[in-house]
Coordinates of N, CA and C in Angstrom, one line a residue:
R1 N 87.1 -145.5 136.9 CA 86.8 -144.8 138.1 C 85.6 -145.3 139.0
N2 N 84.7 -145.3 138.4 CA 83.2 -145.7 138.9 C 83.1 -147.3 138.9
L3 N 83.6 -148.1 138.0 CA 84.0 -149.3 138.3 C 84.9 -149.8 139.5
A4 N 85.7 -149.3 139.6 CA 86.8 -149.3 140.6 C 86.1 -149.0 142.0
R5 N 85.4 -148.0 142.1 CA 84.5 -147.6 143.5 C 83.5 -148.6 143.7
G6 N 82.9 -149.6 142.9 CA 82.3 -150.4 142.8 C 80.6 -149.8 142.2
D7 N 80.5 -148.7 141.7 CA 79.2 -148.3 141.2 C 78.9 -148.9 140.0
G8 N 80.0 -149.8 139.2 CA 79.4 -150.4 138.1 C 80.2 -149.5 136.7
L9 N 79.7 -150.1 135.5 CA 79.9 -149.3 134.2 C 78.8 -148.5 134.0
V10 N 78.9 -147.4 134.7 CA 78.3 -146.1 134.6 C 78.7 -144.9 134.1
W11 N 77.9 -143.6 133.9 CA 78.8 -142.6 133.5 C 78.9 -141.9 134.7
Y12 N 77.9 -142.0 135.9 CA 78.2 -141.5 137.1 C 77.3 -142.3 138.2
P13 N 77.6 -142.2 139.5 CA 76.9 -143.0 140.5 C 75.6 -143.0 140.2
G14 N 75.2 -144.1 140.5 CA 73.5 -144.3 140.6 C 72.8 -144.2 139.2
A15 N 73.5 -144.0 137.9 CA 73.0 -144.0 136.8 C 72.7 -145.4 136.0
E16 N 72.1 -145.3 135.1 CA 72.0 -146.8 134.1 C 73.3 -147.4 134.0
R17 N 73.4 -148.7 134.0 CA 74.4 -149.4 133.2 C 74.3 -149.2 131.8
I18 N 75.6 -148.8 131.2 CA 75.6 -148.5 129.7 C 77.1 -148.8 129.1
E19 N 77.3 -149.6 127.9 CA 78.1 -149.7 127.6 C 79.0 -148.8 126.7
G20 N 79.4 -147.7 127.5 CA 79.8 -146.5 126.6 C 81.5 -146.4 126.5
F21 N 81.6 -147.9 125.8 CA 83.2 -147.8 125.5 C 83.2 -149.2 124.4
S22 N 84.3 -149.4 123.9 CA 84.5 -150.3 122.6 C 85.8 -151.2 123.0
N23 N 86.3 -151.3 124.5 CA 87.4 -151.9 124.5 C 87.4 -152.5 126.1
P24 N 86.4 -153.4 126.3 CA 86.3 -154.0 127.6 C 87.5 -154.2 128.6
L25 N 88.3 -155.0 128.0 CA 89.5 -155.4 128.5 C 90.6 -154.3 128.9
W26 N 90.6 -153.2 128.3 CA 91.3 -152.2 128.5 C 90.5 -151.2 129.6
V27 N 89.2 -151.2 129.7 CA 88.6 -150.5 130.8 C 88.9 -151.3 132.1
G28 N 88.9 -152.6 132.0 CA 89.1 -153.4 133.3 C 90.5 -153.1 133.7
L29 N 91.3 -153.2 132.8 CA 92.9 -152.7 133.4 C 92.9 -151.0 133.6
M30 N 92.3 -150.4 133.2 CA 92.3 -149.1 133.6 C 91.7 -148.9 135.2
A31 N 90.5 -149.7 135.3 CA 89.9 -149.8 136.6 C 91.1 -150.2 137.7
L32 N 91.5 -151.1 137.4 CA 92.8 -151.6 138.2 C 93.7 -150.7 138.7
I33 N 93.9 -149.8 138.1 CA 95.0 -148.9 138.0 C 94.3 -147.9 139.1
H34 N 93.2 -147.6 139.2 CA 92.2 -146.7 139.8 C 92.2 -147.4 141.2
L35 N 92.6 -148.5 141.5 CA 92.6 -149.2 142.5 C 94.1 -148.9 143.5
L36 N 95.1 -148.5 142.5 CA 96.4 -148.3 143.2 C 96.4 -147.0 143.9
P37 N 97.4 -147.1 144.9 CA 97.5 -145.8 146.1 C 98.3 -144.7 145.3
I38 N 97.6 -144.4 144.1 CA 98.2 -143.1 143.3 C 97.4 -141.8 143.4
P39 N 97.7 -140.7 143.6 CA 96.7 -139.5 143.3 C 95.7 -139.5 142.0
Q40 N 94.7 -139.4 142.0 CA 93.8 -139.2 141.0 C 94.3 -138.6 139.6
R41 N 95.1 -137.6 140.0 CA 95.7 -136.5 139.0 C 96.6 -137.5 137.9
L42 N 97.2 -138.5 138.7 CA 98.6 -139.6 138.1 C 97.8 -140.7 137.6
T43 N 96.5 -140.8 137.5 CA 96.0 -142.1 137.1 C 96.1 -142.3 135.4
S44 N 95.9 -140.9 134.6 CA 95.9 -141.0 133.5 C 97.5 -141.3 132.7
L45 N 98.5 -140.6 133.7 CA 99.8 -140.8 133.4 C 100.3 -142.3 133.7
A46 N 99.5 -142.9 134.7 CA 100.0 -144.5 134.8 C 99.6 -145.3 133.6
V47 N 98.4 -145.1 133.0 CA 98.0 -145.5 131.9 C 98.8 -145.1 130.5
Q48 N 99.5 -144.1 130.6 CA 100.2 -143.6 129.5 C 101.5 -144.5 129.5
V49 N 102.1 -144.7 130.7 CA 103.3 -145.2 130.9 C 103.1 -146.9 130.7
L50 N 101.9 -147.3 131.0 CA 101.9 -148.8 130.7 C 101.8 -149.0 129.1
G51 N 101.1 -147.8 128.7 CA 101.0 -148.0 127.0 C 102.5 -147.9 126.3
L52 N 103.2 -147.0 127.1 CA 104.8 -146.9 126.5 C 105.3 -148.3 126.7
I53 N 105.2 -149.0 127.7 CA 106.0 -150.3 128.0 C 105.4 -151.2 126.8
F54 N 104.0 -151.3 126.7 CA 103.6 -152.3 125.8 C 104.2 -152.0 124.4
F55 N 104.3 -150.7 124.0 CA 104.8 -150.6 122.7 C 106.2 -150.6 122.8
L56 N 107.0 -150.6 123.4 CA 108.4 -151.1 123.2 C 108.6 -152.5 123.1
A57 N 107.5 -153.4 124.2 CA 107.8 -154.6 123.9 C 107.3 -154.9 122.7
S58 N 106.4 -154.4 122.1 CA 105.9 -154.8 120.6 C 107.2 -154.6 119.6
L59 N 108.1 -153.3 119.6 CA 109.1 -153.3 118.9 C 110.1 -154.7 118.9
V60 N 110.3 -154.9 120.2 CA 111.3 -156.3 120.3 C 110.5 -157.2 119.4
F61 N 109.3 -157.7 119.6 CA 108.6 -158.7 118.7 C 108.7 -158.4 117.4
L62 N 108.6 -157.1 117.0 CA 108.7 -156.7 115.3 C 110.0 -157.0 115.0
Y63 N 111.0 -156.7 115.6 CA 112.6 -157.1 115.4 C 112.8 -158.5 115.1
R64 N 112.3 -159.3 115.9 CA 112.2 -160.6 115.7 C 111.6 -161.4 114.4
I65 N 110.5 -160.8 114.2 CA 109.7 -161.0 113.1 C 110.8 -160.6 111.9
G66 N 111.2 -159.3 111.9 CA 112.0 -159.1 110.7 C 113.2 -159.8 110.7
L67 N 113.9 -160.3 111.7 CA 115.0 -161.2 111.7 C 114.6 -162.6 111.0
H68 N 113.3 -162.8 111.5 CA 112.8 -164.4 110.9 C 112.6 -164.1 109.6
L69 N 111.9 -163.1 109.0 CA 111.6 -163.0 107.6 C 112.6 -162.8 106.8
F70 N 113.6 -162.4 107.1 CA 114.5 -162.3 106.1 C 115.8 -163.3 106.4
T71 N 115.3 -163.9 107.3 CA 116.3 -165.4 107.5 C 115.6 -166.5 106.3
L72 N 116.0 -166.8 105.3 CA 115.1 -167.6 104.3 C 114.7 -169.1 104.6
S73 N 116.0 -169.7 105.4 CA 115.8 -171.2 105.4 C 116.5 -171.6 106.5
R74 N 116.4 -172.9 106.9 CA 116.9 -173.5 108.0 C 118.5 -173.5 107.9
G75 N 118.8 -173.9 106.7 CA 120.2 -174.0 106.4 C 121.0 -172.3 106.5
E76 N 119.8 -171.6 106.3 CA 120.6 -170.1 106.4 C 120.8 -169.9 107.7
K77 N 119.8 -170.2 108.5 CA 119.8 -169.8 109.9 C 120.9 -170.4 110.6
A78 N 121.5 -171.9 110.3 CA 122.5 -172.5 110.7 C 123.8 -171.8 110.3
R79 N 123.8 -171.1 109.3 CA 124.9 -170.6 108.8 C 125.1 -169.1 109.5
L80 N 124.0 -168.4 109.8 CA 124.3 -167.1 110.4 C 124.4 -167.3 111.8
K81 N 124.2 -168.6 112.4 CA 124.7 -168.6 113.7 C 126.3 -168.4 114.0
T82 N 126.9 -168.9 112.8 CA 128.3 -169.0 113.2 C 128.9 -167.8 112.4
A83 N 128.1 -167.0 111.7 CA 128.7 -165.9 110.9 C 129.3 -164.5 111.8
E84 N 129.8 -163.8 110.9 CA 130.2 -162.6 111.7 C 128.6 -161.9 111.8
P85 N 128.7 -160.9 113.0 CA 127.4 -160.3 113.2 C 126.7 -159.3 112.3
G86 N 127.9 -158.8 111.5 CA 127.6 -157.8 110.6 C 126.9 -158.6 109.3
S87 N 127.1 -160.1 109.1 CA 126.5 -160.5 108.1 C 125.0 -161.0 108.2
R88 N 124.5 -160.7 109.6 CA 123.2 -161.3 109.9 C 122.3 -160.3 109.3
P89 N 121.0 -160.7 108.9 CA 120.0 -159.5 108.3 C 119.5 -158.6 109.0
V90 N 120.2 -158.1 110.2 CA 119.9 -157.0 110.9 C 119.1 -155.7 110.4
L91 N 119.9 -155.2 109.5 CA 119.5 -154.0 109.1 C 117.7 -153.8 108.6
P92 N 117.2 -154.8 107.8 CA 116.0 -154.8 107.5 C 115.1 -154.9 108.9
A93 N 115.6 -155.8 109.5 CA 114.7 -155.7 110.8 C 114.5 -154.4 111.6
L94 N 115.8 -153.9 111.8 CA 115.7 -152.6 112.4 C 115.0 -151.4 111.6
L95 N 115.2 -151.6 110.4 CA 114.5 -150.5 109.4 C 113.0 -150.6 110.1
A96 N 112.5 -151.9 110.0 CA 111.1 -151.8 110.3 C 110.7 -151.7 112.0
V97 N 111.6 -152.0 112.6 CA 111.4 -151.3 114.0 C 111.3 -149.6 114.0
L98 N 112.5 -148.9 113.2 CA 112.6 -147.6 113.3 C 111.3 -147.1 112.7
L99 N 110.8 -147.6 111.4 CA 109.5 -147.0 110.8 C 108.3 -147.1 111.7
T100 N 108.3 -148.0 112.4 CA 107.2 -148.3 113.3 C 107.2 -147.2 114.6
A101 N 108.4 -147.3 115.3 CA 108.8 -146.5 116.6 C 108.7 -144.9 116.3
F102 N 108.7 -144.6 114.7 CA 108.6 -143.0 114.6 C 107.3 -142.8 113.9
Y103 N 106.5 -143.7 113.8 CA 105.6 -143.4 112.9 C 104.3 -142.5 113.8
Y104 N 104.1 -141.2 113.7 CA 103.4 -140.6 114.5 C 101.9 -140.8 114.9
P105 N 101.2 -141.3 113.9 CA 99.7 -141.8 114.3 C 99.8 -142.8 115.5
L106 N 100.6 -143.7 115.1 CA 100.8 -145.0 115.9 C 101.0 -144.2 117.6
N107 N 102.2 -143.6 117.7 CA 102.8 -143.0 118.7 C 101.6 -142.0 119.5
N108 N 100.9 -141.1 118.8 CA 99.8 -140.4 119.4 C 99.0 -141.2 120.1
W109 N 98.5 -142.2 119.2 CA 97.4 -143.2 120.0 C 97.8 -144.1 121.2
V110 N 99.1 -144.3 120.9 CA 99.8 -145.2 122.2 C 100.0 -144.2 123.4
L111 N 100.7 -143.0 123.2 CA 100.9 -142.1 124.4 C 99.8 -141.3 124.8
L112 N 98.6 -141.4 124.1 CA 97.4 -140.9 124.9 C 96.8 -141.9 125.8
G113 N 97.3 -143.2 125.9 CA 96.7 -144.1 126.9 C 95.8 -144.8 126.4
T114 N 95.4 -144.8 124.8 CA 94.3 -145.9 124.4 C 94.9 -147.4 124.3
E115 N 93.9 -148.2 123.9 CA 94.4 -149.4 124.0 C 95.0 -150.0 122.6
V116 N 95.1 -149.1 121.6 CA 96.1 -149.3 120.6 C 97.5 -150.2 121.3
S117 N 98.1 -149.9 122.1 CA 99.2 -150.3 122.7 C 98.9 -151.9 123.2
G118 N 98.1 -152.3 123.7 CA 97.6 -153.3 123.9 C 97.5 -154.2 123.0
L119 N 96.8 -153.8 121.8 CA 96.4 -154.3 120.6 C 97.7 -154.6 119.8
L120 N 98.7 -153.5 119.7 CA 100.0 -153.8 118.9 C 100.7 -154.8 119.6
L121 N 100.7 -155.2 120.8 CA 101.3 -156.0 121.3 C 100.8 -157.3 121.3
I122 N 99.9 -157.5 121.2 CA 98.9 -158.7 121.1 C 99.3 -159.2 119.6
V123 N 99.2 -158.2 118.7 CA 99.4 -158.8 117.4 C 100.6 -159.0 116.8
T124 N 101.5 -158.2 117.2 CA 103.2 -158.4 117.0 C 103.5 -159.9 118.0
A125 N 103.2 -160.0 119.0 CA 103.6 -161.5 119.5 C 102.7 -162.8 119.3
G126 N 101.7 -162.2 118.6 CA 100.9 -163.3 117.9 C 101.6 -163.8 116.8
A127 N 101.7 -162.6 115.8 CA 102.4 -162.9 114.5 C 103.7 -163.6 114.6
W128 N 104.7 -163.3 115.7 CA 105.9 -164.0 116.2 C 105.7 -165.4 116.4
L129 N 104.7 -165.9 117.6 CA 104.1 -167.0 117.9 C 103.9 -168.0 116.5
A130 N 103.0 -166.9 115.6 CA 102.4 -168.0 114.5 C 103.6 -168.5 113.6
L131 N 104.7 -167.7 113.5 CA 105.7 -167.9 112.4 C 106.7 -169.1 113.1
R132 N 106.9 -169.1 114.5 CA 107.3 -170.0 115.3 C 106.9 -171.2 115.1
S133 N 105.4 -171.4 115.4 CA 104.6 -172.4 115.2 C 104.8 -173.2 113.8
A134 N 104.5 -172.4 112.9 CA 104.8 -172.9 111.6 C 105.9 -173.4 111.4
E135 N 107.0 -173.0 111.7 CA 108.3 -173.5 111.4 C 108.6 -174.8 112.2
A136 N 108.2 -175.0 113.5 CA 108.3 -176.0 114.2 C 107.3 -177.1 113.9
R137 N 106.3 -177.0 113.0 CA 105.1 -177.6 112.5 C 104.6 -178.2 113.8
R138 N 104.0 -177.3 114.6 CA 103.3 -177.9 115.7 C 102.1 -176.6 116.0
V139 N 101.5 -177.0 116.5 CA 99.9 -176.2 117.0 C 100.2 -175.6 118.5
N140 N 100.1 -174.2 118.6 CA 100.2 -173.7 119.8 C 98.9 -173.0 120.4
P141 N 98.2 -173.6 121.2 CA 96.9 -173.1 121.6 C 97.0 -171.8 122.2
W142 N 98.2 -171.5 123.2 CA 98.7 -170.0 123.8 C 98.5 -169.1 122.7
L143 N 99.0 -169.5 121.5 CA 98.6 -168.5 120.3 C 97.2 -167.9 120.3
Y144 N 96.2 -168.8 120.3 CA 94.9 -168.4 120.2 C 94.4 -167.9 121.3
A145 N 94.9 -168.3 122.5 CA 94.3 -167.5 123.5 C 94.9 -166.2 123.8
L146 N 96.0 -165.9 123.2 CA 96.6 -164.6 123.2 C 95.8 -163.6 122.2
L147 N 95.6 -164.3 120.8 CA 94.6 -163.5 120.1 C 93.1 -163.2 120.5
G148 N 92.7 -164.3 121.1 CA 91.3 -164.1 122.1 C 91.4 -163.1 122.8
L149 N 92.5 -163.0 123.7 CA 92.6 -161.9 124.5 C 92.4 -160.4 123.8
G150 N 93.0 -160.4 122.5 CA 92.9 -159.0 121.8 C 91.5 -158.8 121.4
I151 N 90.5 -159.8 121.1 CA 89.0 -159.8 120.8 C 88.4 -159.0 121.8
L152 N 88.8 -159.4 123.3 CA 88.3 -158.7 124.6 C 89.1 -157.3 124.7
V153 N 89.9 -156.9 124.1 CA 90.5 -155.7 124.2 C 89.7 -154.9 123.2
R154 N 89.3 -155.2 121.8 CA 88.6 -154.8 121.0 C 88.0 -155.4 120.1
L155 N 86.9 -155.3 119.8 CA 86.1 -156.5 118.8 C 86.7 -156.5 117.6
D156 N 87.2 -155.4 117.1 CA 87.7 -155.6 115.9 C 89.1 -156.2 115.6
A157 N 89.5 -156.8 116.8 CA 90.7 -157.5 116.9 C 90.6 -159.1 116.3
A158 N 89.1 -159.3 116.0 CA 88.9 -160.4 115.2 C 89.5 -160.5 114.0
V159 N 89.8 -159.3 113.4 CA 90.2 -159.4 112.1 C 91.6 -159.9 112.0
P160 N 92.6 -159.6 113.0 CA 94.0 -160.1 112.6 C 94.0 -161.4 113.3
Y161 N 93.0 -161.8 114.1 CA 92.9 -163.4 114.5 C 92.6 -164.3 113.4
L162 N 91.8 -163.8 112.6 CA 91.2 -164.5 111.4 C 92.5 -164.5 110.4
V163 N 93.1 -163.7 110.4 CA 94.2 -163.6 109.3 C 95.3 -164.7 109.8
I164 N 95.6 -164.4 111.0 CA 96.7 -165.2 111.7 C 96.3 -166.8 111.6
W165 N 95.0 -167.0 111.9 CA 94.6 -168.1 112.1 C 94.3 -168.9 110.3
G166 N 93.9 -168.0 109.4 CA 93.8 -168.4 108.1 C 95.3 -168.8 107.4
W167 N 96.3 -167.9 108.0 CA 97.6 -168.2 107.3 C 98.3 -169.4 107.8
L168 N 97.9 -169.8 109.1 CA 98.4 -171.3 109.6 C 97.4 -172.5 108.9
F169 N 96.4 -172.2 108.4 CA 95.3 -173.2 108.3 C 95.8 -173.2 107.0
L170 N 96.4 -172.4 106.0 CA 96.7 -172.4 104.6 C 98.3 -173.2 104.5
F171 N 99.2 -172.7 105.3 CA 100.4 -172.9 105.1 C 101.1 -174.0 106.3
D172 N 100.3 -174.4 106.9 CA 100.9 -175.5 108.1 C 99.8 -176.4 107.7
S173 N 100.3 -177.4 106.6 CA 99.5 -178.3 106.0 C 99.5 -179.6 107.0
Q174 N 100.5 -179.7 107.7 CA 100.7 -180.7 108.6 C 99.8 -180.8 109.8
N175 N 99.3 -179.7 109.8 CA 98.6 -179.2 111.3 C 97.2 -178.8 111.1
R176 N 97.0 -179.2 109.6 CA 95.7 -178.1 109.2 C 94.3 -178.2 110.2
L177 N 94.2 -179.4 110.5 CA 93.0 -179.7 111.3 C 93.0 -179.2 112.7
K178 N 94.1 -179.5 113.2 CA 94.4 -179.0 114.7 C 94.2 -177.6 114.8
N179 N 94.7 -177.0 113.8 CA 94.7 -175.5 113.7 C 93.1 -175.1 113.5
L180 N 92.4 -175.7 112.8 CA 91.2 -175.4 112.5 C 90.3 -175.7 113.6
L181 N 90.8 -176.5 114.6 CA 89.9 -176.9 115.7 C 90.1 -175.8 116.9
W182 N 91.3 -175.6 117.0 CA 91.9 -174.7 118.2 C 91.4 -173.5 117.8
G183 N 91.6 -172.8 116.6 CA 91.2 -171.5 116.3 C 89.7 -171.3 116.4
G184 N 89.0 -172.2 116.1 CA 87.6 -172.1 116.0 C 87.1 -172.3 117.4
V185 N 87.6 -173.4 118.1 CA 87.2 -173.3 119.5 C 87.3 -171.9 120.4
M186 N 88.5 -171.6 120.2 CA 89.0 -170.3 121.0 C 88.0 -169.0 120.5
L187 N 88.0 -169.1 119.2 CA 87.2 -167.8 118.5 C 85.7 -168.0 119.2
I188 N 85.2 -168.9 119.2 CA 83.7 -169.1 119.8 C 84.0 -168.8 121.2
F189 N 84.9 -169.4 121.9 CA 85.0 -169.1 123.2 C 85.0 -167.4 123.7
F190 N 86.0 -166.6 122.8 CA 86.0 -165.5 123.4 C 84.8 -164.7 122.7
L191 N 84.5 -164.8 121.6 CA 83.2 -163.9 121.1 C 82.0 -164.1 121.9
G192 N 81.7 -165.6 122.2 CA 80.3 -166.3 122.9 C 80.7 -165.7 124.5
G193 N 81.6 -165.8 124.9 CA 81.8 -165.4 126.3 C 81.6 -163.9 126.5
Q194 N 82.2 -163.1 125.7 CA 82.0 -161.5 125.6 C 80.3 -161.2 125.5
T195 N 79.8 -162.0 124.8 CA 78.4 -161.9 124.4 C 77.6 -162.2 125.6
A196 N 77.9 -163.3 126.2 CA 77.0 -163.8 127.2 C 77.2 -163.0 128.4
A197 N 78.6 -162.4 128.8 CA 78.7 -161.6 129.8 C 78.1 -160.1 129.5
R198 N 78.1 -159.7 128.3 CA 77.4 -158.6 128.0 C 75.8 -158.6 128.3
Y199 N 75.2 -160.0 128.1 CA 73.8 -160.3 128.2 C 73.6 -160.0 129.7
L200 N 74.3 -160.9 130.5 CA 74.2 -161.1 131.8 C 74.2 -159.7 132.7
Y201 N 75.3 -158.8 132.3 CA 75.4 -157.5 132.9 C 74.5 -156.4 132.6
Y202 N 74.2 -156.2 131.3 CA 73.4 -155.4 130.8 C 71.7 -155.8 130.4
G203 N 71.6 -156.8 130.4 CA 70.1 -157.6 130.4 C 69.7 -157.5 128.7
E204 N 70.7 -157.1 127.6 CA 70.6 -157.2 126.7 C 71.6 -157.6 125.7
W205 N 71.3 -158.2 124.7 CA 72.2 -158.8 123.7 C 73.3 -157.7 122.9

């Protein structure tokens, strides 16, 4: 609210700037919600609804990942396109979706309006894009840009970034150098950019 009103990232107007958060991009998103013409008492609800939308979108990507992982080869995929609907590997994918959708700790943090929903969407969408890129034997720079946004949401999103980047480096041997370069450049850009922005705003590293 203070950021949206032009007072900056402070606990109260006139106070010293302080990094009292660990999720800068989510703070920016919440500040945008404060600019909407909605009553103050409904701003938290707006963030919760946005989190629910992100969560449902994550389940769609999770379902696609499940279908992809349980379809073992290109030949199998071609056969499944003409097969009866009941013969497709839908059940394991649905089971993964259901177990995720009704996992209480995840639901709790998502519906409280935290940045968990945004991170979940970025990680599931990133995993899906990584699978598609490896299958197509091509490098997708947008994948690394998306994972980089996760780092701006919360710094520990660097862990799934490194895992997905490392997986592509190991298993997409045809594009190993390209993945190494794109992943490295994007990682430096997002980590370095966030560090530079912190220094310019707070005057400290």
